[in-house]
Tab-separated table of C-alpha atoms in Angstrom:
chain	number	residue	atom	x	y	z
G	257	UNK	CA	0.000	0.000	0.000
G	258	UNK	CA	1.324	3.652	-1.344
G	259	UNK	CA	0.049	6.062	0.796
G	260	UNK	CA	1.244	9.946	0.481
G	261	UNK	CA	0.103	12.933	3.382
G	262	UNK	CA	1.595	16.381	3.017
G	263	UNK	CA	1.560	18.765	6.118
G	264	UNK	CA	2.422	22.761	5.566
G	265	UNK	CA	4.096	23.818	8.812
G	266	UNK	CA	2.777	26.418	10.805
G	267	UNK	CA	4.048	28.776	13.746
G	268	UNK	CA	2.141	26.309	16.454
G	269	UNK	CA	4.710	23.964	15.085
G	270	UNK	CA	8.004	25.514	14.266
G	271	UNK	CA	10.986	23.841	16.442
G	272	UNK	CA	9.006	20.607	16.637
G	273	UNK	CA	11.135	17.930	16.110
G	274	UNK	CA	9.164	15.788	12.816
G	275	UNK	CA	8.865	12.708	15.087
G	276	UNK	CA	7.053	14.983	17.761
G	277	UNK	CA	4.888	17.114	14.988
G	278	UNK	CA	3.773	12.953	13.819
G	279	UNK	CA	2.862	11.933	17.048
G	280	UNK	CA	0.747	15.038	17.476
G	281	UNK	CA	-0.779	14.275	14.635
G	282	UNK	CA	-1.511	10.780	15.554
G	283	UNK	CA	1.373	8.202	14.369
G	284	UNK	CA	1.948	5.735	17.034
G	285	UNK	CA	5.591	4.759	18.145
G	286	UNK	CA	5.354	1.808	16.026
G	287	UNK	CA	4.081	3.956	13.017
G	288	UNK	CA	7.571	5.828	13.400
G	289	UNK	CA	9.838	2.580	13.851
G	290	UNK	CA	8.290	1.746	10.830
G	291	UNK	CA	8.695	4.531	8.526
G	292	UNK	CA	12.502	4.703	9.435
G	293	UNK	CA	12.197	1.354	7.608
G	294	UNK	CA	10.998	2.305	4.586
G	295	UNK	CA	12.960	4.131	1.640
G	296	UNK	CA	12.735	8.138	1.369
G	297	UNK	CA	9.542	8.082	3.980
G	298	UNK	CA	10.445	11.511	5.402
G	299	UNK	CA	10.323	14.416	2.981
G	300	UNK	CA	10.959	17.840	4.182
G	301	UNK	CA	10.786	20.074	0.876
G	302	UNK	CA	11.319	17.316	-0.948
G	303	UNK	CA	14.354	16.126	0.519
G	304	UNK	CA	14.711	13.118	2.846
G	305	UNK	CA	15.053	13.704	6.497
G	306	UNK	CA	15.519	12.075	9.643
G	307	UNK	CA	12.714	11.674	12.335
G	308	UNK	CA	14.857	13.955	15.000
G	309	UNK	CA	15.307	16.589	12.220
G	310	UNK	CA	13.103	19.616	13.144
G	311	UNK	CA	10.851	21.621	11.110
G	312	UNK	CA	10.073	25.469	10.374
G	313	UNK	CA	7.107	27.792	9.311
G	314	UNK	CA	6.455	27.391	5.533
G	315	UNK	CA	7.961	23.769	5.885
G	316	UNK	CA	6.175	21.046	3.703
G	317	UNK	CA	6.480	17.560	5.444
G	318	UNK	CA	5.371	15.149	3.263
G	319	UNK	CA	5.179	11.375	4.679
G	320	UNK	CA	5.179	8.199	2.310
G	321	UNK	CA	3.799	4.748	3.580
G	322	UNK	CA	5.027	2.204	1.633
G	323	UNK	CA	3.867	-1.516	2.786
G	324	UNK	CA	5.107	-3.861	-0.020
G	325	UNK	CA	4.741	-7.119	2.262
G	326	UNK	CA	1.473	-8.933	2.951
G	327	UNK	CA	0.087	-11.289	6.139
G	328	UNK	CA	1.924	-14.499	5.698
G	329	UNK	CA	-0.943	-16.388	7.027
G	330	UNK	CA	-3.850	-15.252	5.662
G	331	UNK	CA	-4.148	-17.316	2.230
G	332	UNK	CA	-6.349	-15.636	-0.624
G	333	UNK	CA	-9.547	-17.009	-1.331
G	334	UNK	CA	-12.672	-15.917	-3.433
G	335	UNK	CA	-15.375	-15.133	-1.616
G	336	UNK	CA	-18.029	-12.845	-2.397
G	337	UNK	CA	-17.702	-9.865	-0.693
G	338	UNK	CA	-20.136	-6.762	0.134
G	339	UNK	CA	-18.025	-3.483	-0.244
G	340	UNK	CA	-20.263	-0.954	1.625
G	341	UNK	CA	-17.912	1.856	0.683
G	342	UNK	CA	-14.024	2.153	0.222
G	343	UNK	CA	-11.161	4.759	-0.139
G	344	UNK	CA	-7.617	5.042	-0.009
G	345	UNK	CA	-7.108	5.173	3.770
G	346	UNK	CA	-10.236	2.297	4.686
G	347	UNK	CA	-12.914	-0.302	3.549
G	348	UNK	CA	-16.137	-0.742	5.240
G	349	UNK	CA	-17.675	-4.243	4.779
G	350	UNK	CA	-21.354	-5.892	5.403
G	351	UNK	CA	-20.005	-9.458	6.730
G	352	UNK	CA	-22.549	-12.056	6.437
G	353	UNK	CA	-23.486	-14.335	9.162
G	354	UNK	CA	-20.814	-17.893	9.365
G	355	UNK	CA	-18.059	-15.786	8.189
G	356	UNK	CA	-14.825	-15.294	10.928
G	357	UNK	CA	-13.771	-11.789	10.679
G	358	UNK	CA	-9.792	-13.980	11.452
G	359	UNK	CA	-8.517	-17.239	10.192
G	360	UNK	CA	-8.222	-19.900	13.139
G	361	UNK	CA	-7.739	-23.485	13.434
G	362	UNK	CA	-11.012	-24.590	12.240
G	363	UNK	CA	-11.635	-21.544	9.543
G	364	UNK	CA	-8.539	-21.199	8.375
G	365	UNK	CA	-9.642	-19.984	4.826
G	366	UNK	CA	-13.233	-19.063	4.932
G	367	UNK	CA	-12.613	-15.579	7.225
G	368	UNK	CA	-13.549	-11.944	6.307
G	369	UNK	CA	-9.354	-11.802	5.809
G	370	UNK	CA	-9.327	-14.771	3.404
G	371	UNK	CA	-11.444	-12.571	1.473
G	372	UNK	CA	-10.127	-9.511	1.421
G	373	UNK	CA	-6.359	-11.374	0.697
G	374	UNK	CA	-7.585	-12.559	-2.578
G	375	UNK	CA	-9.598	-9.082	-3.397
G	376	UNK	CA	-5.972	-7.315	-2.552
G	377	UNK	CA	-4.174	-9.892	-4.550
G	378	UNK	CA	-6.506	-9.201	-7.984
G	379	UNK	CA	-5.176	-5.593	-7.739
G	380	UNK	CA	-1.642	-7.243	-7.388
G	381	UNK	CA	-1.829	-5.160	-3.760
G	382	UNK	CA	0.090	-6.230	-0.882
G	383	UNK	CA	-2.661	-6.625	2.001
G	384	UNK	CA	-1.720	-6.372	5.760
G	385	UNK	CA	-5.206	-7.385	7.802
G	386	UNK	CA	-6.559	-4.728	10.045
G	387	UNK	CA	-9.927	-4.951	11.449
G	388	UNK	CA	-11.362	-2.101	13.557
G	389	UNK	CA	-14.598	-3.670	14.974
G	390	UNK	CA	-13.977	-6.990	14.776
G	391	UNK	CA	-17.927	-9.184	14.822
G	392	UNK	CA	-18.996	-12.624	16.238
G	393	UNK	CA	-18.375	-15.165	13.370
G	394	UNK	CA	-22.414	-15.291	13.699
G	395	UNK	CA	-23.172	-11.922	13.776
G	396	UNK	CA	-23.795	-10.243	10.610
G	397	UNK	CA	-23.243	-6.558	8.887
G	398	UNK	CA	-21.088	-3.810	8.967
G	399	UNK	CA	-17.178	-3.681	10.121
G	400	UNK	CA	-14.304	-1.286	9.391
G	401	UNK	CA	-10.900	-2.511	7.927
G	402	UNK	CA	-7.857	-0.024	7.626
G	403	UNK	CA	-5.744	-0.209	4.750
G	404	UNK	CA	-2.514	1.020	5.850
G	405	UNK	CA	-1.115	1.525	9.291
G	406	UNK	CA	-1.747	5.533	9.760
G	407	UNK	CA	-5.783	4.745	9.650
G	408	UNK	CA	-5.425	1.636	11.575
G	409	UNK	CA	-3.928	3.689	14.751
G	410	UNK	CA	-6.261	6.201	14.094
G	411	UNK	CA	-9.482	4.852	14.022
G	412	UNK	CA	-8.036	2.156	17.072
G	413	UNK	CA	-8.086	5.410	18.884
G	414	UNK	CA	-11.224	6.500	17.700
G	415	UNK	CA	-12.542	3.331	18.709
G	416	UNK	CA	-10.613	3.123	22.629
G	417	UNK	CA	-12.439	7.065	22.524
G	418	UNK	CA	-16.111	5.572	21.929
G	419	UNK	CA	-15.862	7.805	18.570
G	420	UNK	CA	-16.887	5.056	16.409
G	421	UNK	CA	-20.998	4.628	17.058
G	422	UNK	CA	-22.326	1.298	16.050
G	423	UNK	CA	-25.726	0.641	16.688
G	424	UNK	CA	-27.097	-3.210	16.160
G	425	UNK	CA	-30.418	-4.738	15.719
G	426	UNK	CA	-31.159	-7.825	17.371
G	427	UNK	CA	-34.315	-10.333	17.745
G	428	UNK	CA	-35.987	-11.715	20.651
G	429	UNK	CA	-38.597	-13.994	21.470
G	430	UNK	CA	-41.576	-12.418	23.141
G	431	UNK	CA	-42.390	-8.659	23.756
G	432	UNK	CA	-39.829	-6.863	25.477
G	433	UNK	CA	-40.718	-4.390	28.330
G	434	UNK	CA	-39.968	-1.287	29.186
G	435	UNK	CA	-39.505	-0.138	25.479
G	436	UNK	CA	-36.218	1.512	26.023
G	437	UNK	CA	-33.998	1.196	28.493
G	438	UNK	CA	-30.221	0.636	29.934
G	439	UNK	CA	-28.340	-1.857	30.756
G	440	UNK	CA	-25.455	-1.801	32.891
G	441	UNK	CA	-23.749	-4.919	34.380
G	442	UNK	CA	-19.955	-5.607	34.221
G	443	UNK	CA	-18.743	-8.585	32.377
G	444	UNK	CA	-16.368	-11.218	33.156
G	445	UNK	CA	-15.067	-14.561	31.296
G	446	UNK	CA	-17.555	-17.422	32.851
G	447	UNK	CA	-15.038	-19.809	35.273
G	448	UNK	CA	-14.032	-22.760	33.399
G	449	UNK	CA	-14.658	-21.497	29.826
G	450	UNK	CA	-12.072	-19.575	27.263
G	451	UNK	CA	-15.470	-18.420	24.999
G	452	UNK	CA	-18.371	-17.521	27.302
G	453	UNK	CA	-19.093	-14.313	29.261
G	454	UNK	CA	-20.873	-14.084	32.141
G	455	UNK	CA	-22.311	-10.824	34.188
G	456	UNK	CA	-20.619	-10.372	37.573
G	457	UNK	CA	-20.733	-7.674	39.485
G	458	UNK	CA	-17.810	-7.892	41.832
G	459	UNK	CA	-15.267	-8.670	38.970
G	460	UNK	CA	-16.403	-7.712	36.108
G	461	UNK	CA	-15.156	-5.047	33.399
G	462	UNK	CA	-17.809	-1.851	32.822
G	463	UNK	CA	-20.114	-2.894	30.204
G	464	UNK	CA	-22.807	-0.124	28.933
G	465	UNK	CA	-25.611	-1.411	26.088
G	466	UNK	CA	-28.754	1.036	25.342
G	467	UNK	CA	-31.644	-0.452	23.578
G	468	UNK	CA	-35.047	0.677	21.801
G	469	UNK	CA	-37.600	-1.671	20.785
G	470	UNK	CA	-37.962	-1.187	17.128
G	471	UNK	CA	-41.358	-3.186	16.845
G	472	UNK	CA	-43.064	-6.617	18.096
G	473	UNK	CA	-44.288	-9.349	14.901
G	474	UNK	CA	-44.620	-12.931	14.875
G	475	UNK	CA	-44.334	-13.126	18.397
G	476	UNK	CA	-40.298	-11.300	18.405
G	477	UNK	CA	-39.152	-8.445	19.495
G	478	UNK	CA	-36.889	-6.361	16.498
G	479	UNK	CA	-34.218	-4.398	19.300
G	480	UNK	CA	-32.297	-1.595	18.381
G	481	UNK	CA	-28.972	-1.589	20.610
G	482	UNK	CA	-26.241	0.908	20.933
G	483	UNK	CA	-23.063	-0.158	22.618
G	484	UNK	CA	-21.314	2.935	25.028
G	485	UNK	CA	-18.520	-0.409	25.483
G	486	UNK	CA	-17.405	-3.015	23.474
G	487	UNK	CA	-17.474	-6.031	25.824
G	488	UNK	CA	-16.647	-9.525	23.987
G	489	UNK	CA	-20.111	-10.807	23.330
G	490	UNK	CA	-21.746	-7.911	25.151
G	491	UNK	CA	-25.267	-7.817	23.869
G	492	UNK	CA	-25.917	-11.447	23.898
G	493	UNK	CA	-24.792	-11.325	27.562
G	494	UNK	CA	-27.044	-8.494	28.911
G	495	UNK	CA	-29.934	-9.184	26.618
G	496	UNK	CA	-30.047	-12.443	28.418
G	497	UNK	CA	-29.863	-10.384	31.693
G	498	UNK	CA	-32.684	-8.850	31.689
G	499	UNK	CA	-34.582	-12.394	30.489
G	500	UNK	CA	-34.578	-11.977	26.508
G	501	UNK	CA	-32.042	-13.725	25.320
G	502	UNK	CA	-31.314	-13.437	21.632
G	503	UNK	CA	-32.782	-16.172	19.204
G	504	UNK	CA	-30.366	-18.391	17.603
G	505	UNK	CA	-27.628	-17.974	20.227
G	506	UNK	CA	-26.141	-21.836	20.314
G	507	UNK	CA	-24.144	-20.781	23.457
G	508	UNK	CA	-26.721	-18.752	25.571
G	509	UNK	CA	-29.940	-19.770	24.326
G	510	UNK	CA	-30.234	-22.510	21.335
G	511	UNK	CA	-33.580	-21.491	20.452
G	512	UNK	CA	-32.969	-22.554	16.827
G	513	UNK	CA	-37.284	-22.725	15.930
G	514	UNK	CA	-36.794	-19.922	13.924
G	515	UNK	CA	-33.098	-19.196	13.140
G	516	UNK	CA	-29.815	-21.116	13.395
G	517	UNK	CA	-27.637	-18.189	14.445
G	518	UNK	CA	-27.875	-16.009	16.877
G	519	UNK	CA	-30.255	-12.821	15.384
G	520	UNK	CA	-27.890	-9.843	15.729
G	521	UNK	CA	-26.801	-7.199	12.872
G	522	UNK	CA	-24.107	-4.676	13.064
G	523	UNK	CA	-26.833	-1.874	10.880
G	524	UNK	CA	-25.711	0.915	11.373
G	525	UNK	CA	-21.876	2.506	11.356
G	526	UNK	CA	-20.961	6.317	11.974
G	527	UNK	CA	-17.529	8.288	12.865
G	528	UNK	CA	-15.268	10.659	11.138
G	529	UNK	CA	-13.155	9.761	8.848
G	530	UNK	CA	-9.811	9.584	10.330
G	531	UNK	CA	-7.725	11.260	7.346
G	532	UNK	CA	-10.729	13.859	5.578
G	533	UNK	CA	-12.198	14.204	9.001
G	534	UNK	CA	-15.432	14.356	6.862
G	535	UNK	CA	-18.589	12.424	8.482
G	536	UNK	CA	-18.954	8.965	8.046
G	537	UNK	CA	-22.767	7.499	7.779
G	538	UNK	CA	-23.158	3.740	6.788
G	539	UNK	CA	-26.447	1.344	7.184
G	540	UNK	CA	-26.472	-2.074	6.549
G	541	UNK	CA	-30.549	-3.544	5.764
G	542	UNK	CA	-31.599	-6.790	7.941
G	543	UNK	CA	-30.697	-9.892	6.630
G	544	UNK	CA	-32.970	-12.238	4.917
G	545	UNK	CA	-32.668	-15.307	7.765
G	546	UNK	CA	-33.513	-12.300	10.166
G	547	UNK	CA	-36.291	-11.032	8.259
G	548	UNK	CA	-38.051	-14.348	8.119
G	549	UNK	CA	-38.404	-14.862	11.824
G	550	UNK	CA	-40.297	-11.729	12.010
G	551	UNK	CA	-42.527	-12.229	8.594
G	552	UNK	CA	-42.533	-15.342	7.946
């Protein structure tokens, strides 16, 4: 991946060292080791620089990411894929439900990576994985992947920062009361298990899901959930909490009448962009095996 960013320097920044103007401007540590790497990376006026060079007013920094290598272990492999949107800097993605966003042991080349290896490889790309909001293998719609390692930092912050808003819909059996609500109850990994969750309140890390009931058909609730954290398998856990349990779920409630997965969508995706800084708005529709159990 060939990525170029030009910066004019101002008077806020004259005297700055360039390694302390790039971490102000977001590179990570390991952004820097790696551009003293990479060939002519640091351009001050056109002329290559070191990192502990400093600038001056009227300076033009430019910095060029150069990735040439891709994941070793991440083998391409068609797959369809649902580009929601894409740009130089990220791609946003509508996974469907059974698809790993990683390779493991048991999927090692049927993941959201496989994928996106082969898609990089048709362009004769190099391709380094980075997933922003990584989703249950299960849970369908919308993710973020970063295409070089300047938007990958930044929208990790973003996402630490709660700057990334991700809203999900999700299916449950009966009619949910109150309408709205939310649900706080720290999480924990469930003794004797390296998957589940579990609530627990004396342990547990600070987990924050909102919901709104978005309509009851067929004898399901359609919920609307916004996550304030991003607990590992946080609205399945407090869903079941408060006594609806998602349909589908084969490790908290294997209701499988009316679905064989557990009924959750990542729908909706907003944040700003973390190069433009131009607003980001994406929306994902419910999928089809969702759909049924409420019109079928």
């Amino acid at each position: 991946m060939n990525r170029r960013f030009e910066y004019k320097i101002t008077e806020v920044d004259d005297n700055l060292r360039i390694d302390q103007f790039l971490k102000r401007e977001g590179y990570s540590r390991q952004n820097l080791v790696e551009l003293k790497k990479m060939p002519e990376s640091i351009l001050v006026n056109g002329i290559w620089v070191h990192l502990n060079d400093s600038l001056h007013v009227g300076d033009t920094l430019t910095v060029h990411i150069q990735e040439t290598e891709s994941s070793k272990l991440i083998p391409p492999v068609y797959m369809p894929l649902n580009i929601v949107y894409e740009d130089e800097d990220l791609i946003v993605v509508n996974k469907p439900a059974g698809m790993p966003i990683h390779p493991s042991m048991d999927n090692y080349t049927n993941s959201l990576a496989n994928a996106l290896a082969y898609y990089y490889k048709e362009q004769n790309l190099p391709f380094i994985f980075r997933c922003t909001n990584r989703l249950d293998r299960d849970t369908s719609g919308l993710t973020i992947i970063a295409k070089h390692m300047l938007s990958s930092n930044l929208l990790s912050g973003m996402t630490k920062r709660h700057e990334v808003q991700r809203e999900y819909l999700a299916i449950v059996r009966g009619k949910l009361t109150p309408d709205s609500g939310t649900i706080s109850a720290p999480l924990s990994r469930k003794e004797g298990s390296i998957i589940e969750r579990c609530v627990d309140f004396e342990n547990g890390e600070e987990a924050i899901t909102h919901y709104q009931t978005e309509g009851y058909r067929n004898g399901h609730t359609l919920v609307r959930l916004r996550l304030e954290t991003g607990r590992t398998h946080q609205i399945r856990i407090h869903l079941k909490h408060i006594g609806y349990p998602l349909v589908g779920d084969y490790l908290y409630n294997p209701d499988m009448q009316w679905i064989h997965r557990q009924a959750l969508h990542s729908y909706h995706l907003s944040f700003v962009h973390p190069i433009t800084k131009i607003p980001m708005d994406f929306t994902a529709p419910l999928p089809e095996d969702m759909y049924h159990v409420l019109y079928n």
